[in-house]
Amino acid sequence: EVQLQASGGGLVQAGGSLRLSCAASGFTAGAYGIAWFRQAPGKEREGVSCLSNDGNTAYADSVKGRFTISRDNAKNTAYLQMNSLKPEDTAVYYCAAVAAGPNVCDILTPRVMIWGQGTLVTVSS
């Protein structure tokens, strides 16, 4: 079974931190890029971060310096460390496997191969 499972969302106060996890099963996630998207109520889905299979990263301007994308290929899991959270970060966050290649993250919203389910992040004032 090919699957991505996002977890780690929750309620946090502004300035706090959360780490989202994206566990892959049924395939080797290290062979693909991984990306995080988010969608807030009334807003379009936006790309948050992207990590290529060979380590290139990209971040939305709104999260640069606060969020860090990473992966542990031995655990077949990717992460999004979110620090200094702001109320405007409140959204449903989705992880996705994207195409392999060093340039896949040159576009922050690359073509998605596999979607994970969303996990809700709520940041209170």
JSON list of C-alpha atoms in Angstrom, two decimals:
[
{"chain": "A", "resi": 1, "resn": "GLU", "atom": "CA", "xyz": [0.00, 0.00, 0.00]},
{"chain": "A", "resi": 2, "resn": "VAL", "atom": "CA", "xyz": [1.39, 3.36, -1.04]},
{"chain": "A", "resi": 3, "resn": "GLN", "atom": "CA", "xyz": [0.60, 5.92, 1.60]},
{"chain": "A", "resi": 4, "resn": "LEU", "atom": "CA", "xyz": [1.73, 9.10, 3.30]},
{"chain": "A", "resi": 5, "resn": "GLN", "atom": "CA", "xyz": [0.54, 9.81, 6.81]},
{"chain": "A", "resi": 6, "resn": "ALA", "atom": "CA", "xyz": [0.90, 13.33, 8.14]},
{"chain": "A", "resi": 7, "resn": "SER", "atom": "CA", "xyz": [0.79, 13.91, 11.86]},
{"chain": "A", "resi": 8, "resn": "GLY", "atom": "CA", "xyz": [1.90, 16.34, 14.52]},
{"chain": "A", "resi": 9, "resn": "GLY", "atom": "CA", "xyz": [-0.60, 19.11, 14.11]},
{"chain": "A", "resi": 10, "resn": "GLY", "atom": "CA", "xyz": [-2.34, 20.65, 17.05]},
{"chain": "A", "resi": 11, "resn": "LEU", "atom": "CA", "xyz": [-3.01, 23.82, 18.95]},
{"chain": "A", "resi": 12, "resn": "VAL", "atom": "CA", "xyz": [-0.08, 26.02, 19.84]},
{"chain": "A", "resi": 13, "resn": "GLN", "atom": "CA", "xyz": [0.33, 29.57, 21.03]},
{"chain": "A", "resi": 14, "resn": "ALA", "atom": "CA", "xyz": [1.95, 32.19, 18.85]},
{"chain": "A", "resi": 15, "resn": "GLY", "atom": "CA", "xyz": [5.69, 31.93, 19.13]},
{"chain": "A", "resi": 16, "resn": "GLY", "atom": "CA", "xyz": [5.56, 28.23, 19.81]},
{"chain": "A", "resi": 17, "resn": "SER", "atom": "CA", "xyz": [6.81, 25.31, 17.78]},
{"chain": "A", "resi": 18, "resn": "LEU", "atom": "CA", "xyz": [5.49, 22.15, 16.24]},
{"chain": "A", "resi": 19, "resn": "ARG", "atom": "CA", "xyz": [7.10, 19.41, 14.23]},
{"chain": "A", "resi": 20, "resn": "LEU", "atom": "CA", "xyz": [5.00, 17.77, 11.59]},
{"chain": "A", "resi": 21, "resn": "SER", "atom": "CA", "xyz": [5.85, 14.28, 10.43]},
{"chain": "A", "resi": 22, "resn": "CYS", "atom": "CA", "xyz": [5.09, 12.60, 7.15]},
{"chain": "A", "resi": 23, "resn": "ALA", "atom": "CA", "xyz": [5.56, 8.86, 7.30]},
{"chain": "A", "resi": 24, "resn": "ALA", "atom": "CA", "xyz": [5.74, 7.00, 4.03]},
{"chain": "A", "resi": 25, "resn": "SER", "atom": "CA", "xyz": [4.78, 3.40, 3.58]},
{"chain": "A", "resi": 26, "resn": "GLY", "atom": "CA", "xyz": [4.65, 1.14, 0.59]},
{"chain": "A", "resi": 27, "resn": "PHE", "atom": "CA", "xyz": [7.37, 3.04, -1.23]},
{"chain": "A", "resi": 28, "resn": "THR", "atom": "CA", "xyz": [10.79, 4.50, -0.62]},
{"chain": "A", "resi": 29, "resn": "ALA", "atom": "CA", "xyz": [10.24, 8.18, -0.02]},
{"chain": "A", "resi": 30, "resn": "GLY", "atom": "CA", "xyz": [13.95, 8.91, -0.33]},
{"chain": "A", "resi": 31, "resn": "ALA", "atom": "CA", "xyz": [13.68, 8.29, -4.04]},
{"chain": "A", "resi": 32, "resn": "TYR", "atom": "CA", "xyz": [11.29, 11.23, -4.36]},
{"chain": "A", "resi": 33, "resn": "GLY", "atom": "CA", "xyz": [11.05, 14.82, -3.41]},
{"chain": "A", "resi": 34, "resn": "ILE", "atom": "CA", "xyz": [8.78, 15.73, -0.54]},
{"chain": "A", "resi": 35, "resn": "ALA", "atom": "CA", "xyz": [6.71, 18.86, -0.22]},
{"chain": "A", "resi": 36, "resn": "TRP", "atom": "CA", "xyz": [4.47, 20.47, 2.32]},
{"chain": "A", "resi": 37, "resn": "PHE", "atom": "CA", "xyz": [1.40, 22.47, 1.39]},
{"chain": "A", "resi": 38, "resn": "ARG", "atom": "CA", "xyz": [-1.12, 24.27, 3.51]},
{"chain": "A", "resi": 39, "resn": "GLN", "atom": "CA", "xyz": [-4.59, 25.64, 3.09]},
{"chain": "A", "resi": 40, "resn": "ALA", "atom": "CA", "xyz": [-6.25, 28.08, 5.41]},
{"chain": "A", "resi": 41, "resn": "PRO", "atom": "CA", "xyz": [-9.99, 28.78, 5.45]},
{"chain": "A", "resi": 42, "resn": "GLY", "atom": "CA", "xyz": [-10.96, 31.04, 2.59]},
{"chain": "A", "resi": 43, "resn": "LYS", "atom": "CA", "xyz": [-7.53, 30.85, 1.02]},
{"chain": "A", "resi": 44, "resn": "GLU", "atom": "CA", "xyz": [-6.04, 28.86, -1.80]},
{"chain": "A", "resi": 45, "resn": "ARG", "atom": "CA", "xyz": [-3.67, 26.02, -1.14]},
{"chain": "A", "resi": 46, "resn": "GLU", "atom": "CA", "xyz": [-0.09, 27.18, -1.12]},
{"chain": "A", "resi": 47, "resn": "GLY", "atom": "CA", "xyz": [3.26, 25.51, -1.21]},
{"chain": "A", "resi": 48, "resn": "VAL", "atom": "CA", "xyz": [5.15, 25.80, 2.06]},
{"chain": "A", "resi": 49, "resn": "SER", "atom": "CA", "xyz": [8.37, 23.91, 1.50]},
{"chain": "A", "resi": 50, "resn": "CYS", "atom": "CA", "xyz": [9.98, 21.39, -0.78]},
{"chain": "A", "resi": 51, "resn": "LEU", "atom": "CA", "xyz": [12.90, 19.01, -0.35]},
{"chain": "A", "resi": 52, "resn": "SER", "atom": "CA", "xyz": [14.29, 17.17, -3.33]},
{"chain": "A", "resi": 53, "resn": "ASN", "atom": "CA", "xyz": [15.54, 13.62, -3.14]},
{"chain": "A", "resi": 54, "resn": "ASP", "atom": "CA", "xyz": [19.12, 14.91, -3.33]},
{"chain": "A", "resi": 55, "resn": "GLY", "atom": "CA", "xyz": [18.73, 17.57, -0.66]},
{"chain": "A", "resi": 56, "resn": "ASN", "atom": "CA", "xyz": [17.78, 20.80, -2.39]},
{"chain": "A", "resi": 57, "resn": "THR", "atom": "CA", "xyz": [15.27, 22.85, -0.43]},
{"chain": "A", "resi": 58, "resn": "ALA", "atom": "CA", "xyz": [12.82, 25.62, -1.05]},
{"chain": "A", "resi": 59, "resn": "TYR", "atom": "CA", "xyz": [10.56, 27.64, 1.22]},
{"chain": "A", "resi": 60, "resn": "ALA", "atom": "CA", "xyz": [7.72, 30.03, 0.80]},
{"chain": "A", "resi": 61, "resn": "ASP", "atom": "CA", "xyz": [8.74, 33.57, 1.64]},
{"chain": "A", "resi": 62, "resn": "SER", "atom": "CA", "xyz": [6.23, 33.63, 4.47]},
{"chain": "A", "resi": 63, "resn": "VAL", "atom": "CA", "xyz": [7.99, 30.82, 6.35]},
{"chain": "A", "resi": 64, "resn": "LYS", "atom": "CA", "xyz": [11.66, 31.35, 5.52]},
{"chain": "A", "resi": 65, "resn": "GLY", "atom": "CA", "xyz": [13.77, 31.43, 8.61]},
{"chain": "A", "resi": 66, "resn": "ARG", "atom": "CA", "xyz": [11.05, 29.84, 10.71]},
{"chain": "A", "resi": 67, "resn": "PHE", "atom": "CA", "xyz": [10.33, 26.47, 9.09]},
{"chain": "A", "resi": 68, "resn": "THR", "atom": "CA", "xyz": [12.77, 23.71, 8.24]},
{"chain": "A", "resi": 69, "resn": "ILE", "atom": "CA", "xyz": [12.06, 20.74, 6.04]},
{"chain": "A", "resi": 70, "resn": "SER", "atom": "CA", "xyz": [14.05, 17.57, 6.53]},
{"chain": "A", "resi": 71, "resn": "ARG", "atom": "CA", "xyz": [13.91, 13.86, 6.05]},
{"chain": "A", "resi": 72, "resn": "ASP", "atom": "CA", "xyz": [15.19, 10.69, 7.63]},
{"chain": "A", "resi": 73, "resn": "ASN", "atom": "CA", "xyz": [15.43, 8.17, 4.86]},
{"chain": "A", "resi": 74, "resn": "ALA", "atom": "CA", "xyz": [16.20, 5.35, 7.28]},
{"chain": "A", "resi": 75, "resn": "LYS", "atom": "CA", "xyz": [12.80, 5.98, 8.86]},
{"chain": "A", "resi": 76, "resn": "ASN", "atom": "CA", "xyz": [11.14, 6.71, 5.52]},
{"chain": "A", "resi": 77, "resn": "THR", "atom": "CA", "xyz": [9.81, 9.87, 7.09]},
{"chain": "A", "resi": 78, "resn": "ALA", "atom": "CA", "xyz": [9.93, 13.57, 6.32]},
{"chain": "A", "resi": 79, "resn": "TYR", "atom": "CA", "xyz": [9.45, 16.43, 8.74]},
{"chain": "A", "resi": 80, "resn": "LEU", "atom": "CA", "xyz": [8.51, 20.06, 8.88]},
{"chain": "A", "resi": 81, "resn": "GLN", "atom": "CA", "xyz": [9.89, 21.83, 11.92]},
{"chain": "A", "resi": 82, "resn": "MET", "atom": "CA", "xyz": [7.85, 24.95, 12.51]},
{"chain": "A", "resi": 83, "resn": "ASN", "atom": "CA", "xyz": [9.22, 27.55, 14.89]},
{"chain": "A", "resi": 84, "resn": "SER", "atom": "CA", "xyz": [8.06, 31.02, 15.85]},
{"chain": "A", "resi": 85, "resn": "LEU", "atom": "CA", "xyz": [4.56, 30.16, 14.76]},
{"chain": "A", "resi": 86, "resn": "LYS", "atom": "CA", "xyz": [2.17, 32.95, 13.92]},
{"chain": "A", "resi": 87, "resn": "PRO", "atom": "CA", "xyz": [-1.62, 32.97, 13.82]},
{"chain": "A", "resi": 88, "resn": "GLU", "atom": "CA", "xyz": [-1.43, 33.31, 10.06]},
{"chain": "A", "resi": 89, "resn": "ASP", "atom": "CA", "xyz": [0.23, 29.90, 9.95]},
{"chain": "A", "resi": 90, "resn": "THR", "atom": "CA", "xyz": [-3.07, 28.36, 10.97]},
{"chain": "A", "resi": 91, "resn": "ALA", "atom": "CA", "xyz": [-4.04, 25.94, 8.24]},
{"chain": "A", "resi": 92, "resn": "VAL", "atom": "CA", "xyz": [-4.44, 22.34, 7.31]},
{"chain": "A", "resi": 93, "resn": "TYR", "atom": "CA", "xyz": [-1.00, 21.10, 6.34]},
{"chain": "A", "resi": 94, "resn": "TYR", "atom": "CA", "xyz": [-0.53, 18.41, 3.73]},
{"chain": "A", "resi": 95, "resn": "CYS", "atom": "CA", "xyz": [2.56, 16.45, 2.82]},
{"chain": "A", "resi": 96, "resn": "ALA", "atom": "CA", "xyz": [3.14, 15.04, -0.60]},
{"chain": "A", "resi": 97, "resn": "ALA", "atom": "CA", "xyz": [5.65, 13.02, -2.52]},
{"chain": "A", "resi": 98, "resn": "VAL", "atom": "CA", "xyz": [6.80, 14.79, -5.65]},
{"chain": "A", "resi": 99, "resn": "ALA", "atom": "CA", "xyz": [8.95, 13.92, -8.60]},
{"chain": "A", "resi": 100, "resn": "ALA", "atom": "CA", "xyz": [12.58, 12.99, -8.20]},
{"chain": "A", "resi": 101, "resn": "GLY", "atom": "CA", "xyz": [15.34, 15.19, -9.50]},
{"chain": "A", "resi": 102, "resn": "PRO", "atom": "CA", "xyz": [17.59, 18.01, -8.30]},
{"chain": "A", "resi": 103, "resn": "ASN", "atom": "CA", "xyz": [15.43, 20.73, -9.81]},
{"chain": "A", "resi": 104, "resn": "VAL", "atom": "CA", "xyz": [12.03, 19.59, -8.67]},
{"chain": "A", "resi": 105, "resn": "CYS", "atom": "CA", "xyz": [11.92, 22.20, -5.92]},
{"chain": "A", "resi": 106, "resn": "ASP", "atom": "CA", "xyz": [12.85, 25.07, -8.20]},
{"chain": "A", "resi": 107, "resn": "ILE", "atom": "CA", "xyz": [9.11, 25.34, -8.43]},
{"chain": "A", "resi": 108, "resn": "LEU", "atom": "CA", "xyz": [7.72, 25.48, -4.92]},
{"chain": "A", "resi": 109, "resn": "THR", "atom": "CA", "xyz": [4.55, 23.67, -5.92]},
{"chain": "A", "resi": 110, "resn": "PRO", "atom": "CA", "xyz": [5.79, 20.76, -8.01]},
{"chain": "A", "resi": 111, "resn": "ARG", "atom": "CA", "xyz": [3.57, 18.10, -9.44]},
{"chain": "A", "resi": 112, "resn": "VAL", "atom": "CA", "xyz": [2.33, 15.83, -6.71]},
{"chain": "A", "resi": 113, "resn": "MET", "atom": "CA", "xyz": [2.70, 12.10, -7.06]},
{"chain": "A", "resi": 114, "resn": "ILE", "atom": "CA", "xyz": [1.15, 11.05, -3.76]},
{"chain": "A", "resi": 115, "resn": "TRP", "atom": "CA", "xyz": [-0.86, 13.13, -1.35]},
{"chain": "A", "resi": 116, "resn": "GLY", "atom": "CA", "xyz": [-0.95, 12.62, 2.37]},
{"chain": "A", "resi": 117, "resn": "GLN", "atom": "CA", "xyz": [-3.90, 13.48, 4.52]},
{"chain": "A", "resi": 118, "resn": "GLY", "atom": "CA", "xyz": [-3.98, 16.85, 6.16]},
{"chain": "A", "resi": 119, "resn": "THR", "atom": "CA", "xyz": [-3.11, 17.67, 9.74]},
{"chain": "A", "resi": 120, "resn": "LEU", "atom": "CA", "xyz": [-4.55, 20.78, 11.32]},
{"chain": "A", "resi": 121, "resn": "VAL", "atom": "CA", "xyz": [-2.27, 23.39, 12.83]},
{"chain": "A", "resi": 122, "resn": "THR", "atom": "CA", "xyz": [-3.96, 26.07, 14.88]},
{"chain": "A", "resi": 123, "resn": "VAL", "atom": "CA", "xyz": [-1.92, 28.95, 16.23]},
{"chain": "A", "resi": 124, "resn": "SER", "atom": "CA", "xyz": [-3.61, 31.10, 18.82]},
{"chain": "A", "resi": 125, "resn": "SER", "atom": "CA", "xyz": [-2.78, 34.71, 19.57]}
]
